[in-house]
Coordinates of C-alpha atoms in Angstrom, one line a residue:
X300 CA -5.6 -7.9 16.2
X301 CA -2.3 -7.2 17.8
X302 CA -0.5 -10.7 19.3
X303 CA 2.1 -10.1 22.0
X304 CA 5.2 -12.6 21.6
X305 CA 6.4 -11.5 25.5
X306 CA 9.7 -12.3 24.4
X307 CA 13.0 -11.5 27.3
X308 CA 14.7 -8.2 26.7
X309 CA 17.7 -10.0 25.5
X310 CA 16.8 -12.5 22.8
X311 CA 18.6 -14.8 20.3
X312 CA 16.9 -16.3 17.4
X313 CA 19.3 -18.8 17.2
X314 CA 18.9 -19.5 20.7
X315 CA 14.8 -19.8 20.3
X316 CA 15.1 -22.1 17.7
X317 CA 18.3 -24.8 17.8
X318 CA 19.3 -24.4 21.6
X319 CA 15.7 -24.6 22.9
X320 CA 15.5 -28.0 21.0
X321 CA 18.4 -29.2 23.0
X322 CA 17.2 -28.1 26.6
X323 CA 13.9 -29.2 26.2
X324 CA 15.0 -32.7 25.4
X325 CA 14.5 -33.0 21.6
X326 CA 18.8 -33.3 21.2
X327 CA 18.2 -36.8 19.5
X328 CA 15.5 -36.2 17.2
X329 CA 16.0 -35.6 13.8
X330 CA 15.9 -31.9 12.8
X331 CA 17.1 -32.3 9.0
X332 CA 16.7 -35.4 5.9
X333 CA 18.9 -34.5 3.0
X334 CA 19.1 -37.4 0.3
X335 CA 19.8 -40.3 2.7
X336 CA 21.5 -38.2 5.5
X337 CA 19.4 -37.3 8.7
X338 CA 20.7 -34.8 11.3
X339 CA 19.2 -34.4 15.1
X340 CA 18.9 -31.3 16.5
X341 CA 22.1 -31.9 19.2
X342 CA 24.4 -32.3 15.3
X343 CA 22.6 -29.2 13.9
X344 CA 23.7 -27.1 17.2
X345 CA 27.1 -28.1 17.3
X346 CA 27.7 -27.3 13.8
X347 CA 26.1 -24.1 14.7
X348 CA 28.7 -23.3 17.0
X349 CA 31.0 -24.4 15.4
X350 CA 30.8 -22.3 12.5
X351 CA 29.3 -19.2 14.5
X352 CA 33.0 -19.5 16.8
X353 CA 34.4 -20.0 13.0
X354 CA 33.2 -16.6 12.4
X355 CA 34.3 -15.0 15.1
X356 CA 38.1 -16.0 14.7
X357 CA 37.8 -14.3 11.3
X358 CA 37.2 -11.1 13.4
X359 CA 33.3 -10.8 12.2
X360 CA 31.6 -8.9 14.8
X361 CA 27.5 -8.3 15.7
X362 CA 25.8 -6.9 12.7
X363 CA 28.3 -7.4 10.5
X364 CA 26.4 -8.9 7.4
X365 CA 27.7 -12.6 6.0
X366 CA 26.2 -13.8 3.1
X367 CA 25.0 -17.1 1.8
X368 CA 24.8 -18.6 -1.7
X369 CA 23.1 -22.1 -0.6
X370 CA 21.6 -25.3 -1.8
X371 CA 19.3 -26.9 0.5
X372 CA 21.2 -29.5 2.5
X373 CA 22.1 -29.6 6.0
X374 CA 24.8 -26.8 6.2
X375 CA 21.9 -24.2 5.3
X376 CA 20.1 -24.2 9.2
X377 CA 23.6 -24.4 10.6
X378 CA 25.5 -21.3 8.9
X379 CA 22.3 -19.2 8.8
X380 CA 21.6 -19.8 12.9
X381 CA 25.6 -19.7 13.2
X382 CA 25.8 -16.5 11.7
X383 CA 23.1 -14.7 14.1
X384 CA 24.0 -17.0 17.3
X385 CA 27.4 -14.8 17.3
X386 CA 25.6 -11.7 16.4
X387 CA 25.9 -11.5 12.6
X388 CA 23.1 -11.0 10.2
X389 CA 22.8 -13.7 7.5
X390 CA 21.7 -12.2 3.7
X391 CA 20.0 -15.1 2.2
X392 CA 21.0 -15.2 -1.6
X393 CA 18.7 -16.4 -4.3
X394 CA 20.9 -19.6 -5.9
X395 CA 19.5 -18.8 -9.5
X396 CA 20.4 -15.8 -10.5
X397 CA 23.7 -14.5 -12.4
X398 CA 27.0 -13.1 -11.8
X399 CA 26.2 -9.0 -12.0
X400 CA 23.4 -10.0 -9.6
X401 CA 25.5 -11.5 -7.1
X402 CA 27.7 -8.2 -7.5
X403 CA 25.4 -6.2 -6.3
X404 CA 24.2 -8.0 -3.4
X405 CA 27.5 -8.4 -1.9
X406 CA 28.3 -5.3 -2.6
X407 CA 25.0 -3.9 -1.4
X408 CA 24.9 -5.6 1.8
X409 CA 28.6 -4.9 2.0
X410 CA 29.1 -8.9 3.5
X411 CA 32.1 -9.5 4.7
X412 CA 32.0 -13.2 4.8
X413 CA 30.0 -15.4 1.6
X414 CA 29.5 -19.2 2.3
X415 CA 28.8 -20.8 -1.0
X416 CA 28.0 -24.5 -1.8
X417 CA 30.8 -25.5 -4.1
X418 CA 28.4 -26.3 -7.1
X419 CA 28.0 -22.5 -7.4
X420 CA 30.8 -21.6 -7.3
X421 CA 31.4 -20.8 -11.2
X422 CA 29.3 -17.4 -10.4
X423 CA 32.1 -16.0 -9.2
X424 CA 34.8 -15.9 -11.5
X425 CA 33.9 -12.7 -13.2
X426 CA 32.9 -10.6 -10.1
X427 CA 35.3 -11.5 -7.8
X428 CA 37.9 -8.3 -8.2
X429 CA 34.9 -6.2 -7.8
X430 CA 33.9 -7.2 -4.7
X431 CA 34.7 -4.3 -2.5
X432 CA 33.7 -5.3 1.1
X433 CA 34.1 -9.6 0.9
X434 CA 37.2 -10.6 3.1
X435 CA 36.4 -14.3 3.0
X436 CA 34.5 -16.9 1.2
X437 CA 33.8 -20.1 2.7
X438 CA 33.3 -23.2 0.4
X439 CA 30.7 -25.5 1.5
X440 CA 29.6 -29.4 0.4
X441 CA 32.8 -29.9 -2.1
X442 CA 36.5 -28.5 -2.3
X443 CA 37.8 -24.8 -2.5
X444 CA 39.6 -23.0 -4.9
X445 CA 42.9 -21.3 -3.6
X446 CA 41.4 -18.0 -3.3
X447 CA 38.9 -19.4 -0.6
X448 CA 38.8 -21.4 2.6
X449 CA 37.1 -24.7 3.2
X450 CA 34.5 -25.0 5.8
X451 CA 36.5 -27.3 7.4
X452 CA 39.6 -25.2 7.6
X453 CA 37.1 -21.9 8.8
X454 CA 35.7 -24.2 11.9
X455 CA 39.5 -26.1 12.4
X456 CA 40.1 -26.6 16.4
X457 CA 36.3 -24.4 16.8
X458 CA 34.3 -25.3 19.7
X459 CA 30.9 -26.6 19.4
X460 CA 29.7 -25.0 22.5
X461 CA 28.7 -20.9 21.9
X462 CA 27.4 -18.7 24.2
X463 CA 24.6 -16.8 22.0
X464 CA 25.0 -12.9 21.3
X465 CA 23.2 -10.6 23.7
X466 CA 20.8 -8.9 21.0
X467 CA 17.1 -7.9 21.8
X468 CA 13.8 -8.8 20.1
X469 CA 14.8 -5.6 17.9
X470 CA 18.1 -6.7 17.3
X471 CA 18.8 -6.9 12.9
X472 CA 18.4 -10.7 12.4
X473 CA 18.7 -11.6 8.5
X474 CA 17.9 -10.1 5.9
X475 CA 16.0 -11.0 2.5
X476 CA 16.2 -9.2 -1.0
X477 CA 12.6 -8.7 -2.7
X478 CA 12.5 -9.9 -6.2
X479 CA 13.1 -7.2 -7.9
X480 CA 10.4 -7.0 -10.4
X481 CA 10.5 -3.4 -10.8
X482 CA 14.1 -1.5 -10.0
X483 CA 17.0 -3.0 -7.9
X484 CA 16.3 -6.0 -6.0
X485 CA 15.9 -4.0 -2.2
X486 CA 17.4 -5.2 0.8
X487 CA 14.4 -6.4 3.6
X488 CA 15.9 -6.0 7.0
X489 CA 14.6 -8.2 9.5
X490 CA 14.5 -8.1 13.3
X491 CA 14.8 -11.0 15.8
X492 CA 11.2 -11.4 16.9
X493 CA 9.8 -11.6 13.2
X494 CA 10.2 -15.2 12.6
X495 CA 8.6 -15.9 16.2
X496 CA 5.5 -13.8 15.3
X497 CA 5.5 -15.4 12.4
X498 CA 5.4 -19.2 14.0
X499 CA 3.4 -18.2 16.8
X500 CA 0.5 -16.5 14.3
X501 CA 0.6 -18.5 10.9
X502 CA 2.9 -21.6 11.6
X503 CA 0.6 -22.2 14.6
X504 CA -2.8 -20.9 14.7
X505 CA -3.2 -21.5 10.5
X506 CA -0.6 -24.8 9.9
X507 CA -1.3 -26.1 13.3
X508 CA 2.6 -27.5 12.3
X509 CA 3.4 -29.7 15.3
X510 CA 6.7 -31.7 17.0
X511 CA 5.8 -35.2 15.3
X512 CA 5.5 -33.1 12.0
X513 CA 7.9 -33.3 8.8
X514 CA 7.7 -30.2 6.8
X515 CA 9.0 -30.6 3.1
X516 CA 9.2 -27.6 0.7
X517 CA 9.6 -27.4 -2.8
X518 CA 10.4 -23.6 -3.0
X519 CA 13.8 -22.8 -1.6
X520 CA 15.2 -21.7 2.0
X521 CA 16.7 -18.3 -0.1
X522 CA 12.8 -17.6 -0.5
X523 CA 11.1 -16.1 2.2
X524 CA 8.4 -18.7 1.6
X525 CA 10.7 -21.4 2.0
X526 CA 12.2 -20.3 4.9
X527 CA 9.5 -20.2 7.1
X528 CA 7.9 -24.2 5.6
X529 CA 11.7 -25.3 5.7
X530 CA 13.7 -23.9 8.5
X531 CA 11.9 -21.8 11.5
X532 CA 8.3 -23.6 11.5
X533 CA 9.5 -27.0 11.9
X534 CA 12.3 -26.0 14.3
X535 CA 10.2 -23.5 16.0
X536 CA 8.0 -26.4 16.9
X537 CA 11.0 -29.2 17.6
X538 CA 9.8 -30.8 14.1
X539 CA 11.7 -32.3 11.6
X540 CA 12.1 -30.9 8.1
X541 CA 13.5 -32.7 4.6
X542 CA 16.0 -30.5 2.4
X543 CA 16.4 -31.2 -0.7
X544 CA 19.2 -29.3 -2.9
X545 CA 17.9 -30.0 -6.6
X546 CA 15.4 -28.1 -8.5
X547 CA 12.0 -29.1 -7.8
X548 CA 10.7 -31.0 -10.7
X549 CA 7.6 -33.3 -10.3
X550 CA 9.6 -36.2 -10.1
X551 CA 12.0 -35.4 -8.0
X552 CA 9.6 -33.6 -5.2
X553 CA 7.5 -36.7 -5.3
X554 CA 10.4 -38.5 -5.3
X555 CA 11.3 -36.7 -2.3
X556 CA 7.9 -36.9 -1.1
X557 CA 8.2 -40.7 -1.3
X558 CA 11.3 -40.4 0.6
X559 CA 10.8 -38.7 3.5
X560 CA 7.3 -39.2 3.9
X561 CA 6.7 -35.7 5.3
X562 CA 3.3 -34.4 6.5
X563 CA 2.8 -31.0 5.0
X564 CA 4.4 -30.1 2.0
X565 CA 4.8 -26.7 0.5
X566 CA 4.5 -25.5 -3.1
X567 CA 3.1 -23.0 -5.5
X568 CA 1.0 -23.1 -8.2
X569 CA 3.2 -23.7 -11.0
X570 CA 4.6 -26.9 -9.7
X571 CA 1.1 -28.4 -8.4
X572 CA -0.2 -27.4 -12.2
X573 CA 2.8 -29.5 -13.5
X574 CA 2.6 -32.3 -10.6
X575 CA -1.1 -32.9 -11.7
X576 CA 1.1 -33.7 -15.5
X577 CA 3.0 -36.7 -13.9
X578 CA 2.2 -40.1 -11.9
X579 CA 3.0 -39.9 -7.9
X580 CA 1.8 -40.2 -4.5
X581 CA 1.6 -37.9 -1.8
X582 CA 1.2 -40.7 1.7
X583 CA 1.8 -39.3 4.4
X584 CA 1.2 -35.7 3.6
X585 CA -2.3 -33.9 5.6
X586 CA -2.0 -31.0 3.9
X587 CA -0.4 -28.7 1.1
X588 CA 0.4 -25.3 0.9
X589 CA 0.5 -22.8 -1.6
X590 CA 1.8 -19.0 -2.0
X591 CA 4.2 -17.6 -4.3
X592 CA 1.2 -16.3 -6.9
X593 CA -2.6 -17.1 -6.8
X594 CA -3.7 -20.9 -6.9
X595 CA -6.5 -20.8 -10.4
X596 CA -9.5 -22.9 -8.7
X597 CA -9.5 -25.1 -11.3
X598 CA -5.8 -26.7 -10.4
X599 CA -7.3 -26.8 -6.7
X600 CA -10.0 -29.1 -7.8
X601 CA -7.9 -31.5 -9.7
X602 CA -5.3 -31.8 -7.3
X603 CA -8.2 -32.6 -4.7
X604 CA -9.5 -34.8 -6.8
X605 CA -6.8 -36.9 -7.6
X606 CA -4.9 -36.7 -4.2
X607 CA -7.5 -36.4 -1.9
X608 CA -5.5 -33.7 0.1
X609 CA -6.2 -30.0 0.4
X610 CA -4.1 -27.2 -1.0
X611 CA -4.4 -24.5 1.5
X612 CA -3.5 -21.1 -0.3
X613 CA -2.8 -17.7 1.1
X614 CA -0.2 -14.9 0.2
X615 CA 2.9 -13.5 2.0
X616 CA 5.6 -11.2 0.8
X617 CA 10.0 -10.7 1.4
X618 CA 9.0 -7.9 3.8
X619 CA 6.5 -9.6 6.2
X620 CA 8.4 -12.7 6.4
X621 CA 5.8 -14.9 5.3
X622 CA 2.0 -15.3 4.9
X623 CA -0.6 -13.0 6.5
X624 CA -4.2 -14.0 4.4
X625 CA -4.9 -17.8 4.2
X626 CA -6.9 -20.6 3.6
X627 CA -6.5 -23.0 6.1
X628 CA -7.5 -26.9 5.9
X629 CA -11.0 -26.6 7.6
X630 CA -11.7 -23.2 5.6
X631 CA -11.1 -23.4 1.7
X632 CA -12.7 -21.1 -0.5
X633 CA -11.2 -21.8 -4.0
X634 CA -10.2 -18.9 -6.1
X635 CA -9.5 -16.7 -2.4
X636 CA -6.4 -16.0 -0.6
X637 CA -8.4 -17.1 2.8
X638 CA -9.0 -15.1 5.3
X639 CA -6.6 -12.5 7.4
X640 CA -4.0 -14.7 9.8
X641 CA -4.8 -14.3 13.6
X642 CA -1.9 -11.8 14.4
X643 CA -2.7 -9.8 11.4
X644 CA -5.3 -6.8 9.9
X645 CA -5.7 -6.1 6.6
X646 CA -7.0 -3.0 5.2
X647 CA -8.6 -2.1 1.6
X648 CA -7.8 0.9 0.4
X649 CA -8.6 3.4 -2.5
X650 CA -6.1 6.2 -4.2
X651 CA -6.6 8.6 -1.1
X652 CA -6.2 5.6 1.3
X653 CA -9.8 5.4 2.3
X654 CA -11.2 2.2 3.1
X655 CA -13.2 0.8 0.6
X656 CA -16.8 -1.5 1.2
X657 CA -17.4 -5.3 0.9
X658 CA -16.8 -6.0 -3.3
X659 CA -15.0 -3.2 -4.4
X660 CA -11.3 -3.3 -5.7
X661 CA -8.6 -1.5 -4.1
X662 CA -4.7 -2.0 -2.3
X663 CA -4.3 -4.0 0.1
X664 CA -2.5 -2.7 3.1
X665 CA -1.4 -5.2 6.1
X666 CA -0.6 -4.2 9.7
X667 CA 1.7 -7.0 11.8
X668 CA 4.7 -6.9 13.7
X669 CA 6.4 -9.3 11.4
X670 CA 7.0 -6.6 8.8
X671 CA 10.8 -5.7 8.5
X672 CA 12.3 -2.5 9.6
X673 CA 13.2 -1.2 6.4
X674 CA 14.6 -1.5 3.2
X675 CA 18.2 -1.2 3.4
X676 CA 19.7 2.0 2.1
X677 CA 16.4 2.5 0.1
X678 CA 14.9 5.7 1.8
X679 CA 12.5 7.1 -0.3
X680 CA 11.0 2.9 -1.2
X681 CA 10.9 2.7 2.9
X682 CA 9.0 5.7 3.3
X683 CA 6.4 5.0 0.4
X684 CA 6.0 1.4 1.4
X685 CA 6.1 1.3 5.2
X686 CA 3.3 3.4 6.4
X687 CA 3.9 3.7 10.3
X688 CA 2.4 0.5 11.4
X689 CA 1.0 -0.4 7.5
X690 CA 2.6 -1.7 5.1
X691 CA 1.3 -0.8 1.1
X692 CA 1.4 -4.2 -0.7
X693 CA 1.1 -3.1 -3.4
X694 CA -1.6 -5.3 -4.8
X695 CA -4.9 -4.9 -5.6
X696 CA -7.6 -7.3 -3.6
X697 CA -11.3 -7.0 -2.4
X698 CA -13.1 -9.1 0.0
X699 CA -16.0 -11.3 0.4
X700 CA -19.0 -11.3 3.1
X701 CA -17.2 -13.8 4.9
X702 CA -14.4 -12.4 4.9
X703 CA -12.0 -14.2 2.0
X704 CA -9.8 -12.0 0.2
X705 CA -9.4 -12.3 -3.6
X706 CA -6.4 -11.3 -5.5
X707 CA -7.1 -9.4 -8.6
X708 CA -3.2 -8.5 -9.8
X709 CA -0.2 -6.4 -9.0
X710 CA -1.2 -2.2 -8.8
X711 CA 0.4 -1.9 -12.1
X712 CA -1.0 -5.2 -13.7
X713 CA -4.9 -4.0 -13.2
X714 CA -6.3 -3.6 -17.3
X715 CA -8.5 -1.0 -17.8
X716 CA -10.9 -2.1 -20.5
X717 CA -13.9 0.0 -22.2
X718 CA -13.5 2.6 -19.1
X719 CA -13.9 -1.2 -16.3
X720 CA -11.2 -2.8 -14.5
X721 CA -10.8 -6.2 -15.8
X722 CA -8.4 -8.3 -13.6
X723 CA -6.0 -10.7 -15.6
X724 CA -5.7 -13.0 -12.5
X725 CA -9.8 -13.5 -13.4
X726 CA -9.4 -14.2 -16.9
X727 CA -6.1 -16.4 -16.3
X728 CA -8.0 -18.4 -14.1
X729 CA -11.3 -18.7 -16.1
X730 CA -8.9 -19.8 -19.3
X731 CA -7.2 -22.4 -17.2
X732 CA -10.4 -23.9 -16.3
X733 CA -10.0 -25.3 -20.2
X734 CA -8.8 -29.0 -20.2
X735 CA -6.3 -27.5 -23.3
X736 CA -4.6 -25.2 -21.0
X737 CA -1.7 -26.4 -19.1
X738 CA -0.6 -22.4 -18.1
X739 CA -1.8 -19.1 -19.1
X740 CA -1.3 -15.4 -18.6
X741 CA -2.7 -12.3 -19.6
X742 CA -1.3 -8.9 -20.1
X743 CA -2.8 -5.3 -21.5
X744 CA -2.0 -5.0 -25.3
X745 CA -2.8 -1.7 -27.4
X746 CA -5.5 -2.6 -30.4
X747 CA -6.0 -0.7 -33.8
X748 CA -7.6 2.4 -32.0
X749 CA -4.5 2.0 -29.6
X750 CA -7.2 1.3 -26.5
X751 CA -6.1 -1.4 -24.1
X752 CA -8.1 -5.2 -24.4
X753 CA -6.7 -8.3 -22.9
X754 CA -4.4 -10.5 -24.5
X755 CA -3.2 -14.0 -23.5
X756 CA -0.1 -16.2 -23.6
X757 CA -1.4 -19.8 -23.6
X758 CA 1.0 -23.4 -22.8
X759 CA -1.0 -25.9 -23.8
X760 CA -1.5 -29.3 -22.3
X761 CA 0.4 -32.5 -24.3
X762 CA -1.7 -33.3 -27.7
X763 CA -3.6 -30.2 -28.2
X764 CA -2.8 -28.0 -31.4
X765 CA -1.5 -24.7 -31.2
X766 CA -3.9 -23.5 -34.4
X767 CA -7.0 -21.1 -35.1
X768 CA -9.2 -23.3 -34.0
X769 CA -7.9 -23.9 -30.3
X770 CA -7.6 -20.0 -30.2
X771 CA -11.6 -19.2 -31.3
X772 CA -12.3 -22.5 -29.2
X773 CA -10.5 -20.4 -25.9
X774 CA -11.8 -17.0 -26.8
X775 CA -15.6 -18.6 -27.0
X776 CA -14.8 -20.2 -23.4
X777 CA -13.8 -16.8 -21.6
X778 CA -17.0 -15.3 -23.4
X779 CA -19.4 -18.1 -22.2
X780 CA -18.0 -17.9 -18.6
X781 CA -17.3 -13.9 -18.1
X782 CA -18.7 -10.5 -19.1
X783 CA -17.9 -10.3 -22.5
X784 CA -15.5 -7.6 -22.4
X785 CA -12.7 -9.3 -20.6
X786 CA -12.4 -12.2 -23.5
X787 CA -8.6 -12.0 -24.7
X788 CA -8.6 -10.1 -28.2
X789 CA -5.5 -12.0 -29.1
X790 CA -4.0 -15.6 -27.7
X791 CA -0.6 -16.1 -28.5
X792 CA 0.8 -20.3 -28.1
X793 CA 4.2 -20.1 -26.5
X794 CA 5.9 -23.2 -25.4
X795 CA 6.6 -21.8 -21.4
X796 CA 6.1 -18.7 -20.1
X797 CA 8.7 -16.4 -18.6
X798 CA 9.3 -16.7 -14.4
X799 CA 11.5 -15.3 -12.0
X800 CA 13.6 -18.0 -9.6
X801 CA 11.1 -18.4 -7.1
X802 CA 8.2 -19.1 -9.9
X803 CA 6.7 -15.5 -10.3
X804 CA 5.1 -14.9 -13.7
X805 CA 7.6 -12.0 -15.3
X806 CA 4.7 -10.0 -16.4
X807 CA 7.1 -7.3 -18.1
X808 CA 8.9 -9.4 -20.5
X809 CA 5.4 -10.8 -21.9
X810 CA 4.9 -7.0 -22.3
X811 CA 8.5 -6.7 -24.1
X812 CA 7.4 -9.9 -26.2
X813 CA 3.4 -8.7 -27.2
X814 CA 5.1 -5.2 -28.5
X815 CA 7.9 -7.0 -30.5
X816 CA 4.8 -9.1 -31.8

């Protein structure tokens, strides 16, 4: 059902979550770890206002776009709230993509100001003349180079005290770019209220996150996932969370982990797979998270097993913020995505948009008023995608008697086989169940009639042989365990599979690879 935020006609995100810390006493507490540094809320906000005054001596006015290209370390909270406390709209930039990407999301988003952490700064040597709308680039976390200005020169003689921009709950607030997995990456413009709604439904009602909580998070603040478990849920709730700005390998998250000590931590299912590869401890942490792609039941069960903590899974998307369906830690149903998020409805849906009964397959549509306005300068995606208060997914679910959703693929990853729709997320998951497999997927693949049957790309586990055996071995496990039609005609050994930056299977280029084959 609907949930009413009743927030004040003029409203600052900003505001909501760094000021609010301060008045209500939490100035002292620590709001960020990074490495051995720790930060309290009172530090974050005048480096907030610092940089948000910063901005505003460089002319920047409200809804002028400012882009930022950065690690995870302290500066992150403060130029992202500094940029919306004076009225400007952050653009969170994924750190691991390349040049001619960079290219077109300043150019896109037409920011006027980049803030870049100093180790990326290599990305922009070959773009830079063809940057049409960037005025300034502010170096963060190291030196600049002459063509750009150093933070500490953009907040010289600023004040740390900022009166916050009058925008309303409706106000442009940040915006995220999707992935991209099919077309240009789009633009996902996001309002004031929408990482409240979020908090109040999700953070609160499913996390329970509280004030004597430290939130961790593996995936990235550039990732809409990470935002939320890094940045707004812990300070939405005067919390603390621990940044860290290398990539998250299983040593250095339980590393981290070890560290900080924090009390939920936040992955996805390619990392807890790996984790489950390597020695460490998780004390201190209550509970685990998941999203990204669907947690396989079987990694769920070892990781359970061997930690003694609960993964609780759900799915979210760029242009509702963050998750909607979830498990939560006193309702697991391995194998589901949970159940819809108080705040939230979910619809399944056939071709004509019908709703569909208990069992059977169809898109998944999701009504909540966390969903961004629109895709920026993408009218004809808006209009197919947003549908009035609904927003198409775009991925193809069905759900239980009790109410758990199940995630059967992307629209345009559904096999049909023999005339039946065979979901590879089903057959991935029944493979991984193998002890041999350490990762899986499965793809469509044209046989000698040139009719569609399932074919798999298997990674498997240290000591196992990548030979004919260990591929009749895998094919006899999918028949013993599902109908018999859905057992992969082909398995192909590769030694990782192909991912986007924030851990997304790249279903296409096993496509490219199979046809190459």
């Amino acid at each position: 059902m609907g949930f009413e935020l009743g927030l004040p006609g003029q409203f600052n995100a900003a505001d909501y979550f760094v000021d609010r810390n301060v008045r209500e006493g939490r100035g002292n507490k620590a709001a960020v770890l990074c490495e051995d540094r720790s930060f309290t809320y009172a530090q974050i906000q005048a480096g907030m206002n610092r940089i948000g005054n910063g901005l505003k001596g460089l002319g920047l006015r409200m809804e002028d776009r400012v882009s930022l290209l950065l690690l995870d370390t302290e500066m992150y909270p403060q130029a992202f709230f500094g940029a919306i406390k004076m009225g400007a709209v952050p653009v969170c930039l994924n750190t691991l993509m390349r040049p001619k990407d960079y290219l077109y999301f300043l150019n896109d988003s037409r920011s006027r100001v980049l803030f870049i952490d100093a180790a990326l700064l290599g990305v922009m040597e070959t773009i830079r003349e063809d940057l049409r709308f960037l005025e300034h680039t502010v170096v963060v976390n190291g030196p600049a180079p002459e063509w750009a200005m150093s933070l500490d020169q953009l907040v010289e003689g600023s004040s740390d005290q900022m009166d916050a921009a009058p925008t309303s709950p409706d106000d442009s607030c940040f915006w995220l770019y999707s992935s991209g997995s099919t077309g240009q990456p789009k633009g996902a413009v996001h309002l004031q209220h929408d990482m409240v709604y979020s908090l109040e439904t999700y953070g609160k009602q499913v996390l329970a996150v509280r004030e004597n909580d430290t939130c961790f998070s593996a995936a990235k603040l550039f990732f809409a996932y990470g935002l939320g478990n890094g940045l707004y849920f812990p300070f939405g709730v005067g919390a603390t969370t621990a940044l860290m700005p290398e990539r998250p390998t299983p040593a250095s998250v339980y590393d981290t982990i070890g560290r900080h000590r924090p009390t939920i931590f936040f992955g996805v299912p390619t990392l807890y797979g790996a984790m489950l590869q390597q020695e460490g401890s998780l004390d201190g942490v209550r509970l685990c998270v998941s999203a990204g792609e669907a947690l396989p039941a079987d990694i769920l069960r070892r990781w359970v097993e061997r930690h003694h903590v609960q993964i609780a899974d759900g799915i979210g998307s760029t242009e509702i913020v963050h998750i909607f369906i979830s498990n939560s830690a006193d309702s697991i149903k391995p194998g589901s995505s949970g159940k819809v998020v108080p705040g939230y409805e979910a619809r399944i849906v056939d071709e004509n948009f019908e709703d569909l009964p208990v069992g059977e397959i169809g898109t998944l549509l999701i009504k909540g008023d966390s969903i961004c306005a629109c895709y920026w300068n993408k009218h004809e995606k808006t209009k197919s995608t947003f549908l009035g208060e609904w927003i198409n997914t775009d991925d193809k679910y069905y759900r239980d008697e009790e109410g758990f959703y199940y995630y059967v693929g992307r629209s345009n990853d559904m096999l049909k086989v023999g005339g039946i729709w065979v979901s590879p997320v089903e057959v991935e998951s029944c493979l991984i169940a193998h002890p041999a497999v350490f990762e899986c997927a499965v793809i469509g693949a044209p046989d000698a009639d040139n009719l569609i049957k399932p074919k798999a790309f298997v990674v498997l586990q240290p000591g196992y042989s990548p030979d004919a055996q260990m591929e009749k071995e895998l094919k006899e496990h999918v028949k013993k365990e599902l109908a018999h039609y859905k057992f992969p005609r082909w398995i192909q050994f590769v030694e990782e599979l192909p991912k986007t930056a924030t851990g997304k299977l790249k279903r296409f280029e096993l496509r490219k690879l199979s046809e190459g084959a």
